[in-house]
Amino acid sequence: MVHITGNFLAESPLSPKAREALADALDQGWSDQGKIAHSAARARILRDQAMESLAQGLKVRPDELEVLGEPALGHFYAIGGLLRAKDNLVHSSVDRKEIFALARTHGKMIEIPVDISGRMEFKSLQKAAQYSGVFALQAANGETGVTQSVDELVETAGNLRVSCDYSIAGTRVELPTKWDSAFFDARSWQGPQGIGLVAIRNRSAWQNPLPHIGALRTPQSASLPLLICAAVALEEWLEDEPSEIKRLRTLSAELREDLRSIDNVDIAGDLSGSLPHITSMSFLYVEGEELLRTLETAGFSVDSGSACTAEDLQPSHVLAAMGLLTHGNIRITLHHSTTAVQIGELIEAVKSAVTDLRAS
Amino acid sequence: MKEINCLGKRCPLPIIETAKAIKELHPGDSVHLLADDPATEVDLRAWARMTGNQMRVSAPNEFLITKSKVD
């Protein structure tokens, strides 16, 4: 069996505290909240407490926040709820595939290009803002970690309604001063998989995009234990964040500097314009899958945006839109538990893997 | 002009073959690459930026690469 010494995948296991909260919640929060039973009342209280805590952590009002048991639908709720038939869906060329799918189904879209550092072009957005529409604003990109200047973009977007994708940025990018809906994923604060949160600020502009009866904005079918676990994970995350952000930024700076010493490496974006925990890099003349397997064998799990690792064998549309090398790509994600020793070991493993693969 | 046929070959092979061929050329000389991997164009563009050479798409799945500097 391979001994994994470093998890640098986008996902990470729950912290002991969050896992304990989940086990407790399975005991306490099993009842159907809609019923009259005592257990149901307890479940309702637990839910309200969790939602309040999450709202506070995400800096939104509790009455703005909705939970989704299927986070992949979050973009659809956040954007689709604001989008009218005559509207353009304005989005960037590095958006998630879900946004492209939504744009294609909607039929009217304007794609905003990015520069080589992954930043959206203001001029194109300014042009798009002349028409009515919804601006899908991705605060941070999951493949490269590149962040956007959300306030400047929102200002440029003028009268476009703004739907913020914070599924990757989480709490690490402040919400802009003006927004109409926002989407979060509990995984961005090392919470459980399967909890998405949609915040709806502009109630008059948002309409439930799915068939519905009554005033409920989302199906209310998300798992209560997972919701409670997500709230506990966020509390713990925010407690550690002030020191962790600094620490991870320092580790990422070291990682970038050391790996830049390898010949012909293309690193996505600058650290100052990126999340502190995601680094994407591509090595010329190296096949991504081979690099991934070599690192896995050495005990390091990383992600890749290269075509050979994608289901459809297409190169990453994000790297392509930025004009970066798409082959030989790896993405390294640091977590609250990542140590300096692990980073040092990873750097050595990457250097040796790239050298060996280029020589073979 | 030297021609490299990488039709049916996956990236990074077309880029590796191009780099090998370019090494043997003088600045100003070109190679003609045939490649149909969907990543070829974007990767060749990135390669040209990183190595200081020049490339252009001459026809669908055809690329003209010019050596710009001495190795």
Short mmCIF file of C-alpha atoms in Angstrom, two decimals:
data_model
loop_
_atom_site.label_atom_id
_atom_site.label_comp_id
_atom_site.label_asym_id
_atom_site.label_seq_id
_atom_site.Cartn_x
_atom_site.Cartn_y
_atom_site.Cartn_z
CA MET A 1 0.00 0.00 0.00
CA VAL A 2 1.19 3.50 -0.81
CA HIS A 3 1.83 5.58 2.26
CA ILE A 4 0.32 9.00 1.61
CA THR A 5 2.44 11.63 3.30
CA GLY A 6 0.67 14.61 1.85
CA ASN A 7 -2.90 15.34 0.76
CA PHE A 8 -2.78 18.23 -1.68
CA LEU A 9 -6.11 17.45 -3.35
CA ALA A 10 -8.91 20.02 -3.35
CA GLU A 11 -10.79 17.87 -0.84
CA SER A 12 -9.73 17.25 2.73
CA PRO A 13 -11.05 15.07 5.55
CA LEU A 14 -13.23 16.61 8.27
CA SER A 15 -11.45 17.93 11.34
CA PRO A 16 -11.92 15.83 14.53
CA LYS A 17 -14.20 18.55 15.93
CA ALA A 18 -16.40 18.63 12.81
CA ARG A 19 -16.55 14.82 12.76
CA GLU A 20 -17.63 14.78 16.40
CA ALA A 21 -20.30 17.40 15.64
CA LEU A 22 -21.56 15.20 12.80
CA ALA A 23 -21.81 12.14 15.07
CA ASP A 24 -23.69 14.18 17.71
CA ALA A 25 -25.99 15.63 15.07
CA LEU A 26 -26.85 12.13 13.81
CA ASP A 27 -28.08 11.39 17.36
CA GLN A 28 -29.92 14.67 17.88
CA GLY A 29 -31.09 15.82 14.48
CA TRP A 30 -32.69 12.75 12.87
CA SER A 31 -36.32 13.84 13.05
CA ASP A 32 -38.43 15.46 10.30
CA GLN A 33 -38.46 19.15 11.18
CA GLY A 34 -41.98 19.61 9.79
CA LYS A 35 -43.68 17.35 12.35
CA ILE A 36 -45.20 18.09 15.77
CA ALA A 37 -43.13 15.57 17.77
CA HIS A 38 -40.70 16.73 20.45
CA SER A 39 -37.78 15.34 18.43
CA ALA A 40 -38.93 17.42 15.44
CA ALA A 41 -38.97 20.60 17.52
CA ARG A 42 -35.41 19.83 18.64
CA ALA A 43 -34.37 19.31 15.01
CA ARG A 44 -35.89 22.70 14.10
CA ILE A 45 -33.95 24.44 16.86
CA LEU A 46 -30.72 22.77 15.75
CA ARG A 47 -31.36 23.82 12.18
CA ASP A 48 -32.06 27.43 13.11
CA GLN A 49 -28.93 27.57 15.25
CA ALA A 50 -26.82 26.13 12.43
CA MET A 51 -28.25 28.55 9.87
CA GLU A 52 -27.68 31.52 12.16
CA SER A 53 -24.12 30.49 12.82
CA LEU A 54 -23.46 29.96 9.09
CA ALA A 55 -25.01 33.32 8.21
CA GLN A 56 -22.86 35.05 10.79
CA GLY A 57 -19.72 33.32 9.53
CA LEU A 58 -20.50 34.16 5.91
CA LYS A 59 -21.48 37.75 6.77
CA VAL A 60 -25.00 37.53 5.40
CA ARG A 61 -28.36 37.85 7.18
CA PRO A 62 -29.95 34.59 8.42
CA ASP A 63 -33.15 35.33 6.49
CA GLU A 64 -31.10 35.64 3.26
CA LEU A 65 -29.59 32.19 3.55
CA GLU A 66 -30.90 28.93 2.07
CA VAL A 67 -29.33 25.49 2.25
CA LEU A 68 -29.06 23.05 -0.66
CA GLY A 69 -28.37 19.34 -0.30
CA GLU A 70 -27.00 19.26 -3.85
CA PRO A 71 -24.32 21.96 -4.12
CA ALA A 72 -24.00 21.46 -7.89
CA LEU A 73 -27.45 23.07 -8.19
CA GLY A 74 -26.26 26.15 -6.30
CA HIS A 75 -25.20 28.02 -9.43
CA PHE A 76 -28.55 27.29 -11.01
CA TYR A 77 -30.43 28.67 -7.99
CA ALA A 78 -28.19 31.70 -7.50
CA ILE A 79 -27.97 32.72 -11.17
CA GLY A 80 -31.12 31.16 -12.63
CA GLY A 81 -33.26 32.87 -9.99
CA LEU A 82 -32.12 36.29 -11.23
CA LEU A 83 -32.14 35.55 -14.95
CA ARG A 84 -35.09 36.70 -17.10
CA ALA A 85 -35.72 35.62 -20.72
CA LYS A 86 -34.53 38.92 -22.21
CA ASP A 87 -31.35 39.01 -20.09
CA ASN A 88 -27.82 38.23 -21.11
CA LEU A 89 -25.86 35.94 -18.83
CA VAL A 90 -22.51 37.69 -18.53
CA HIS A 91 -19.78 35.36 -17.35
CA SER A 92 -16.03 34.88 -17.64
CA SER A 93 -14.11 32.51 -19.89
CA VAL A 94 -12.71 30.74 -16.81
CA ASP A 95 -16.06 30.03 -15.18
CA ARG A 96 -17.15 26.60 -14.08
CA LYS A 97 -18.68 24.26 -16.65
CA GLU A 98 -22.03 24.56 -14.81
CA ILE A 99 -22.13 28.25 -15.76
CA PHE A 100 -21.35 27.49 -19.42
CA ALA A 101 -24.13 24.88 -19.35
CA LEU A 102 -26.56 27.40 -17.86
CA ALA A 103 -25.53 30.01 -20.46
CA ARG A 104 -25.99 27.55 -23.30
CA THR A 105 -29.45 26.52 -22.08
CA HIS A 106 -30.45 30.16 -21.57
CA GLY A 107 -29.26 31.08 -25.07
CA LYS A 108 -28.20 34.69 -24.49
CA MET A 109 -24.74 35.10 -23.08
CA ILE A 110 -21.68 37.32 -23.20
CA GLU A 111 -18.34 35.76 -22.36
CA ILE A 112 -15.75 38.04 -20.77
CA PRO A 113 -12.14 37.09 -21.57
CA VAL A 114 -9.36 37.01 -18.97
CA ASP A 115 -5.73 38.09 -19.31
CA ILE A 116 -2.76 35.79 -18.76
CA SER A 117 -2.96 36.35 -15.00
CA GLY A 118 -6.58 35.17 -15.01
CA ARG A 119 -8.14 38.58 -14.31
CA MET A 120 -11.35 39.52 -16.12
CA GLU A 121 -11.09 42.26 -18.72
CA PHE A 122 -12.90 45.36 -17.52
CA LYS A 123 -13.48 46.80 -20.99
CA SER A 124 -15.49 43.79 -22.16
CA LEU A 125 -17.53 43.88 -18.97
CA GLN A 126 -18.18 47.57 -19.45
CA LYS A 127 -19.56 46.82 -22.93
CA ALA A 128 -21.71 43.97 -21.65
CA ALA A 129 -23.13 46.26 -18.95
CA GLN A 130 -24.90 48.31 -21.63
CA TYR A 131 -27.56 45.61 -21.88
CA SER A 132 -29.82 44.07 -19.24
CA GLY A 133 -28.51 40.93 -17.67
CA VAL A 134 -26.99 38.97 -14.83
CA PHE A 135 -23.28 39.06 -14.11
CA ALA A 136 -21.97 35.71 -12.85
CA LEU A 137 -19.03 36.84 -10.76
CA GLN A 138 -16.60 34.10 -9.81
CA ALA A 139 -14.67 35.47 -6.83
CA ALA A 140 -11.92 32.86 -7.09
CA ASN A 141 -11.15 30.18 -9.64
CA GLY A 142 -10.99 26.58 -8.45
CA GLU A 143 -8.41 25.46 -10.99
CA THR A 144 -5.90 28.24 -10.53
CA GLY A 145 -6.81 29.96 -7.25
CA VAL A 146 -6.81 33.32 -9.06
CA THR A 147 -9.08 35.86 -7.36
CA GLN A 148 -10.93 38.79 -8.93
CA SER A 149 -11.20 42.37 -7.67
CA VAL A 150 -14.87 41.90 -6.88
CA ASP A 151 -15.70 45.50 -5.90
CA GLU A 152 -14.17 47.01 -9.03
CA LEU A 153 -15.91 44.44 -11.22
CA VAL A 154 -19.28 45.05 -9.59
CA GLU A 155 -18.84 48.77 -10.10
CA THR A 156 -17.97 48.19 -13.77
CA ALA A 157 -20.98 45.88 -14.13
CA GLY A 158 -23.26 48.90 -13.54
CA ASN A 159 -26.90 47.85 -13.58
CA LEU A 160 -26.31 44.17 -14.21
CA ARG A 161 -27.68 42.03 -11.39
CA VAL A 162 -24.79 40.29 -9.65
CA SER A 163 -24.65 36.63 -8.72
CA CYS A 164 -21.50 35.79 -6.78
CA ASP A 165 -19.84 32.38 -7.01
CA TYR A 166 -18.03 31.93 -3.71
CA SER A 167 -17.92 28.13 -3.92
CA ILE A 168 -14.12 28.24 -3.98
CA ALA A 169 -13.40 31.64 -2.41
CA GLY A 170 -15.54 30.85 0.66
CA THR A 171 -14.65 33.26 3.43
CA ARG A 172 -11.28 34.17 1.89
CA VAL A 173 -12.66 36.88 -0.39
CA GLU A 174 -15.01 39.52 1.07
CA LEU A 175 -18.38 39.77 -0.63
CA PRO A 176 -18.59 42.87 -2.85
CA THR A 177 -20.43 45.95 -1.60
CA LYS A 178 -23.33 45.19 -3.97
CA TRP A 179 -24.65 41.75 -4.85
CA ASP A 180 -28.01 40.11 -5.50
CA SER A 181 -27.29 36.43 -4.86
CA ALA A 182 -24.30 34.40 -3.75
CA PHE A 183 -23.40 30.74 -3.62
CA PHE A 184 -21.12 28.98 -1.12
CA ASP A 185 -19.95 25.38 -0.75
CA ALA A 186 -19.10 24.02 2.71
CA ARG A 187 -16.03 22.27 1.27
CA SER A 188 -14.35 25.67 0.92
CA TRP A 189 -13.99 25.81 4.71
CA GLN A 190 -13.12 22.11 5.03
CA GLY A 191 -16.73 21.32 5.84
CA PRO A 192 -18.59 18.21 4.63
CA GLN A 193 -19.38 17.38 1.05
CA GLY A 194 -23.07 17.85 0.15
CA ILE A 195 -23.90 21.24 1.68
CA GLY A 196 -24.36 24.28 -0.56
CA LEU A 197 -25.60 27.64 0.65
CA VAL A 198 -27.39 30.19 -1.47
CA ALA A 199 -27.74 33.73 -0.15
CA ILE A 200 -30.45 35.87 -1.71
CA ARG A 201 -30.07 39.56 -0.98
CA ASN A 202 -32.35 40.96 -3.67
CA ARG A 203 -35.68 39.32 -2.89
CA SER A 204 -37.63 41.28 -5.42
CA ALA A 205 -35.39 40.24 -8.30
CA TRP A 206 -35.00 36.56 -7.40
CA GLN A 207 -37.59 33.95 -8.39
CA ASN A 208 -37.32 30.26 -7.60
CA PRO A 209 -36.18 28.80 -10.98
CA LEU A 210 -37.64 25.36 -10.21
CA PRO A 211 -41.33 24.46 -10.27
CA HIS A 212 -42.69 25.22 -6.79
CA ILE A 213 -45.82 25.73 -4.74
CA GLY A 214 -45.78 28.19 -1.86
CA ALA A 215 -43.07 30.53 -0.69
CA LEU A 216 -40.25 28.06 -0.09
CA ARG A 217 -37.16 29.14 -2.02
CA THR A 218 -35.31 25.80 -1.93
CA PRO A 219 -36.48 22.19 -1.37
CA GLN A 220 -35.48 22.13 2.35
CA SER A 221 -34.31 18.56 1.96
CA ALA A 222 -30.63 18.99 2.88
CA SER A 223 -29.29 16.65 5.56
CA LEU A 224 -29.55 18.32 8.98
CA PRO A 225 -26.53 16.48 10.46
CA LEU A 226 -24.38 17.61 7.52
CA LEU A 227 -25.71 21.17 7.89
CA ILE A 228 -24.79 21.21 11.60
CA CYS A 229 -21.38 19.75 10.76
CA ALA A 230 -20.88 22.50 8.15
CA ALA A 231 -21.70 25.16 10.74
CA VAL A 232 -19.25 23.72 13.29
CA ALA A 233 -16.56 23.39 10.60
CA LEU A 234 -17.05 27.06 9.65
CA GLU A 235 -16.79 28.23 13.27
CA GLU A 236 -13.57 26.27 13.74
CA TRP A 237 -12.25 27.47 10.37
CA LEU A 238 -12.86 31.14 11.17
CA GLU A 239 -11.17 30.80 14.55
CA ASP A 240 -8.01 29.51 12.87
CA GLU A 241 -8.14 31.68 9.76
CA PRO A 242 -6.26 34.81 10.89
CA SER A 243 -3.09 32.84 11.54
CA GLU A 244 -3.71 30.17 8.86
CA ILE A 245 -4.06 32.64 5.98
CA LYS A 246 -0.68 34.13 6.82
CA ARG A 247 0.95 30.73 7.30
CA LEU A 248 -0.46 29.27 4.06
CA ARG A 249 0.53 32.37 2.09
CA THR A 250 4.10 31.97 3.33
CA LEU A 251 4.09 28.26 2.42
CA SER A 252 2.65 29.02 -1.04
CA ALA A 253 5.30 31.67 -1.63
CA GLU A 254 7.98 29.12 -0.79
CA LEU A 255 6.35 26.53 -3.03
CA ARG A 256 6.16 28.93 -5.99
CA GLU A 257 9.69 30.19 -5.55
CA ASP A 258 11.21 26.73 -5.26
CA LEU A 259 9.29 25.24 -8.18
CA ARG A 260 10.01 28.25 -10.38
CA SER A 261 13.64 27.09 -10.30
CA ILE A 262 12.63 24.15 -12.52
CA ASP A 263 13.16 24.97 -16.21
CA ASN A 264 10.10 25.74 -18.31
CA VAL A 265 7.39 25.87 -15.69
CA ASP A 266 4.24 27.94 -16.21
CA ILE A 267 2.68 29.02 -12.90
CA ALA A 268 -0.88 30.39 -13.04
CA GLY A 269 -1.34 33.92 -11.69
CA ASP A 270 0.55 35.84 -9.04
CA LEU A 271 0.27 34.89 -5.40
CA SER A 272 -0.85 38.43 -4.53
CA GLY A 273 -3.85 37.97 -6.84
CA SER A 274 -4.62 34.41 -5.74
CA LEU A 275 -6.07 32.49 -2.83
CA PRO A 276 -3.35 31.60 -0.34
CA HIS A 277 -3.91 27.85 -0.67
CA ILE A 278 -4.17 26.98 -4.39
CA THR A 279 -1.26 26.83 -6.84
CA SER A 280 -1.55 25.57 -10.41
CA MET A 281 1.53 24.92 -12.51
CA SER A 282 2.33 23.25 -15.82
CA PHE A 283 5.63 21.67 -16.79
CA LEU A 284 6.65 21.78 -20.43
CA TYR A 285 7.29 18.38 -22.13
CA VAL A 286 5.70 16.43 -19.24
CA GLU A 287 2.47 14.44 -19.41
CA GLY A 288 0.07 15.40 -16.63
CA GLU A 289 -1.19 11.92 -15.86
CA GLU A 290 2.31 10.48 -15.62
CA LEU A 291 3.30 13.29 -13.27
CA LEU A 292 0.21 12.67 -11.16
CA ARG A 293 0.93 8.92 -10.94
CA THR A 294 4.61 9.45 -10.13
CA LEU A 295 3.72 11.83 -7.31
CA GLU A 296 0.99 9.48 -6.04
CA THR A 297 3.50 6.63 -5.93
CA ALA A 298 5.83 8.88 -3.94
CA GLY A 299 2.98 9.53 -1.48
CA PHE A 300 1.66 12.90 -2.66
CA SER A 301 -1.90 13.35 -3.91
CA VAL A 302 -2.44 16.36 -6.18
CA ASP A 303 -5.04 17.37 -8.79
CA SER A 304 -4.50 18.07 -12.49
CA GLY A 305 -6.21 20.15 -15.17
CA SER A 306 -4.47 18.39 -18.04
CA ALA A 307 -6.52 16.76 -20.78
CA CYS A 308 -5.24 13.26 -20.09
CA THR A 309 -6.82 13.37 -16.64
CA ALA A 310 -10.14 14.85 -17.78
CA GLU A 311 -13.19 12.69 -18.49
CA ASP A 312 -13.72 14.19 -21.95
CA LEU A 313 -9.95 14.31 -22.71
CA GLN A 314 -10.26 18.03 -23.44
CA PRO A 315 -7.58 20.39 -22.14
CA SER A 316 -8.60 22.64 -19.26
CA HIS A 317 -10.70 25.51 -20.62
CA VAL A 318 -9.42 27.66 -17.73
CA LEU A 319 -5.72 27.23 -18.58
CA ALA A 320 -6.51 27.60 -22.30
CA ALA A 321 -8.47 30.83 -21.71
CA MET A 322 -5.51 32.26 -19.79
CA GLY A 323 -3.10 31.20 -22.54
CA LEU A 324 -1.19 28.90 -20.19
CA LEU A 325 0.33 25.54 -20.96
CA THR A 326 -2.34 22.86 -20.54
CA HIS A 327 -0.18 19.72 -20.51
CA GLY A 328 1.95 18.65 -17.54
CA ASN A 329 -0.38 20.46 -15.16
CA ILE A 330 -0.74 19.89 -11.43
CA ARG A 331 -2.79 21.77 -8.86
CA ILE A 332 -1.63 21.87 -5.27
CA THR A 333 -4.14 22.71 -2.55
CA LEU A 334 -2.97 23.47 0.98
CA HIS A 335 -5.25 22.84 3.95
CA HIS A 336 -5.35 24.02 7.55
CA SER A 337 -3.51 20.84 8.48
CA THR A 338 -0.74 21.14 5.85
CA THR A 339 2.71 21.45 7.44
CA ALA A 340 5.90 23.13 6.26
CA VAL A 341 7.64 19.73 6.32
CA GLN A 342 5.03 18.29 3.94
CA ILE A 343 5.53 21.22 1.56
CA GLY A 344 9.30 20.71 1.62
CA GLU A 345 8.84 17.02 0.81
CA LEU A 346 6.37 17.79 -1.96
CA ILE A 347 8.74 20.30 -3.58
CA GLU A 348 11.51 17.69 -3.68
CA ALA A 349 9.12 15.05 -5.05
CA VAL A 350 7.91 17.36 -7.84
CA LYS A 351 11.45 18.36 -8.79
CA SER A 352 12.60 14.77 -9.01
CA ALA A 353 9.44 13.59 -10.84
CA VAL A 354 9.72 16.33 -13.49
CA THR A 355 13.44 15.65 -14.02
CA ASP A 356 12.85 11.88 -14.36
CA LEU A 357 9.87 12.22 -16.70
CA ARG A 358 11.67 14.69 -18.96
CA ALA A 359 14.65 12.35 -19.17
CA SER A 360 12.55 9.27 -20.02
CA MET B 1 11.17 23.06 -44.71
CA LYS B 2 11.08 20.19 -42.26
CA GLU B 3 7.67 18.63 -41.69
CA ILE B 4 6.62 16.85 -38.49
CA ASN B 5 3.57 14.64 -38.59
CA CYS B 6 1.98 14.29 -35.17
CA LEU B 7 -1.55 13.53 -36.38
CA GLY B 8 -3.18 11.19 -33.87
CA LYS B 9 -0.57 11.89 -31.22
CA ARG B 10 -1.59 13.33 -27.85
CA CYS B 11 -0.04 16.38 -26.18
CA PRO B 12 2.67 16.89 -25.07
CA LEU B 13 4.12 14.72 -27.90
CA PRO B 14 3.57 17.29 -30.70
CA ILE B 15 5.29 19.91 -28.54
CA ILE B 16 8.19 17.59 -27.67
CA GLU B 17 8.67 16.70 -31.35
CA THR B 18 8.56 20.39 -32.32
CA ALA B 19 11.15 21.31 -29.68
CA LYS B 20 13.47 18.52 -30.90
CA ALA B 21 13.17 19.64 -34.52
CA ILE B 22 13.71 23.31 -33.67
CA LYS B 23 16.92 22.50 -31.82
CA GLU B 24 18.59 21.44 -35.08
CA LEU B 25 17.61 24.62 -36.93
CA HIS B 26 19.20 28.06 -37.35
CA PRO B 27 17.35 31.17 -36.18
CA GLY B 28 14.85 32.23 -38.84
CA ASP B 29 14.26 28.64 -40.06
CA SER B 30 10.83 27.07 -39.71
CA VAL B 31 9.18 23.69 -39.25
CA HIS B 32 5.73 22.66 -40.39
CA LEU B 33 3.76 20.72 -37.77
CA LEU B 34 0.68 18.60 -38.46
CA ALA B 35 -1.20 17.85 -35.24
CA ASP B 36 -4.83 17.30 -34.34
CA ASP B 37 -4.77 17.04 -30.55
CA PRO B 38 -7.18 19.75 -29.33
CA ALA B 39 -4.52 21.08 -26.92
CA THR B 40 -1.91 21.64 -29.65
CA GLU B 41 -2.69 25.25 -30.52
CA VAL B 42 -2.89 26.58 -26.98
CA ASP B 43 0.13 24.53 -25.87
CA LEU B 44 2.21 25.56 -28.86
CA ARG B 45 1.35 29.20 -28.16
CA ALA B 46 2.42 28.77 -24.52
CA TRP B 47 5.57 26.93 -25.61
CA ALA B 48 6.46 29.79 -28.00
CA ARG B 49 5.96 32.33 -25.19
CA MET B 50 8.07 30.29 -22.76
CA THR B 51 10.91 29.46 -25.15
CA GLY B 52 10.97 32.72 -27.14
CA ASN B 53 10.09 31.17 -30.51
CA GLN B 54 7.28 32.04 -32.88
CA MET B 55 4.28 30.06 -34.11
CA ARG B 56 1.22 30.60 -36.23
CA VAL B 57 -1.69 28.47 -37.35
CA SER B 58 -1.28 28.04 -41.11
CA ALA B 59 -4.36 25.86 -41.71
CA PRO B 60 -6.65 23.69 -39.58
CA ASN B 61 -4.38 21.25 -37.68
CA GLU B 62 -1.29 22.81 -39.32
CA PHE B 63 1.23 25.05 -37.62
CA LEU B 64 4.27 26.99 -38.76
CA ILE B 65 6.94 27.33 -36.11
CA THR B 66 9.91 29.63 -36.56
CA LYS B 67 13.08 29.52 -34.51
CA SER B 68 13.75 33.01 -33.15
CA LYS B 69 17.00 32.74 -31.24
CA VAL B 70 20.19 30.75 -30.82
CA ASP B 71 19.91 28.02 -28.13
#
